[in-house]
Short mmCIF file of C-alpha atoms in Angstrom, two decimals:
data_model
loop_
_atom_site.label_atom_id
_atom_site.label_comp_id
_atom_site.label_asym_id
_atom_site.label_seq_id
_atom_site.Cartn_x
_atom_site.Cartn_y
_atom_site.Cartn_z
CA UNK A 1 10.00 68.94 -35.52
CA UNK A 2 13.63 69.39 -36.53
CA UNK A 3 13.77 65.73 -37.57
CA UNK A 4 10.87 66.19 -40.01
CA UNK A 5 12.53 69.19 -41.62
CA UNK A 6 15.81 67.27 -41.89
CA UNK A 7 14.06 64.19 -43.31
CA UNK A 8 12.20 66.33 -45.84
CA UNK A 9 15.44 67.97 -46.93
CA UNK A 10 17.07 64.56 -47.35
CA UNK A 11 14.15 63.34 -49.48
CA UNK A 12 14.37 66.40 -51.72
CA UNK A 13 18.16 65.97 -52.04
CA UNK A 14 17.75 62.29 -52.92
CA UNK A 15 15.19 63.20 -55.58
CA UNK A 16 17.49 65.83 -57.09
CA UNK A 17 20.46 63.45 -57.13
CA UNK A 18 18.36 60.74 -58.79
CA UNK A 19 17.14 63.25 -61.35
CA UNK A 20 20.68 64.33 -62.24
CA UNK A 21 21.85 60.71 -62.52
CA UNK A 22 18.84 59.78 -64.66
CA UNK A 23 19.34 62.71 -67.04
CA UNK A 24 23.09 62.03 -67.23
CA UNK A 25 22.58 58.38 -68.11
CA UNK A 26 19.72 58.90 -70.58
CA UNK A 27 20.99 61.98 -72.42
CA UNK A 28 23.46 62.18 -75.26
CA UNK A 29 26.77 63.96 -74.87
CA UNK A 30 25.54 66.83 -77.08
CA UNK A 31 22.37 67.29 -75.00
CA UNK A 32 24.37 67.29 -71.76
CA UNK A 33 26.81 69.84 -73.19
CA UNK A 34 24.03 72.16 -74.36
CA UNK A 35 22.31 71.87 -70.97
CA UNK A 36 25.50 72.56 -69.03
CA UNK A 37 26.31 75.82 -70.85
CA UNK A 38 22.88 77.40 -70.30
CA UNK A 39 24.03 79.29 -67.16
CA UNK A 40 27.07 80.58 -69.06
CA UNK A 41 25.02 81.99 -71.93
CA UNK A 42 22.26 83.77 -70.02
CA UNK A 43 23.74 87.25 -70.36
CA UNK A 44 22.71 89.68 -73.04
CA UNK A 45 25.85 90.10 -75.16
CA UNK A 46 24.42 92.86 -77.39
CA UNK A 47 24.39 95.46 -74.65
#
């Protein structure tokens, strides 16, 4: 049972890595920059 959980985790990790590589190769530098600063700009600055 542990092997199936481990194998499933590895498949999900491989999918995520492929997704990041695909987006990095297909996107422009401006798109990648805007996407990378989303976590930095999620706070409400007006408060």
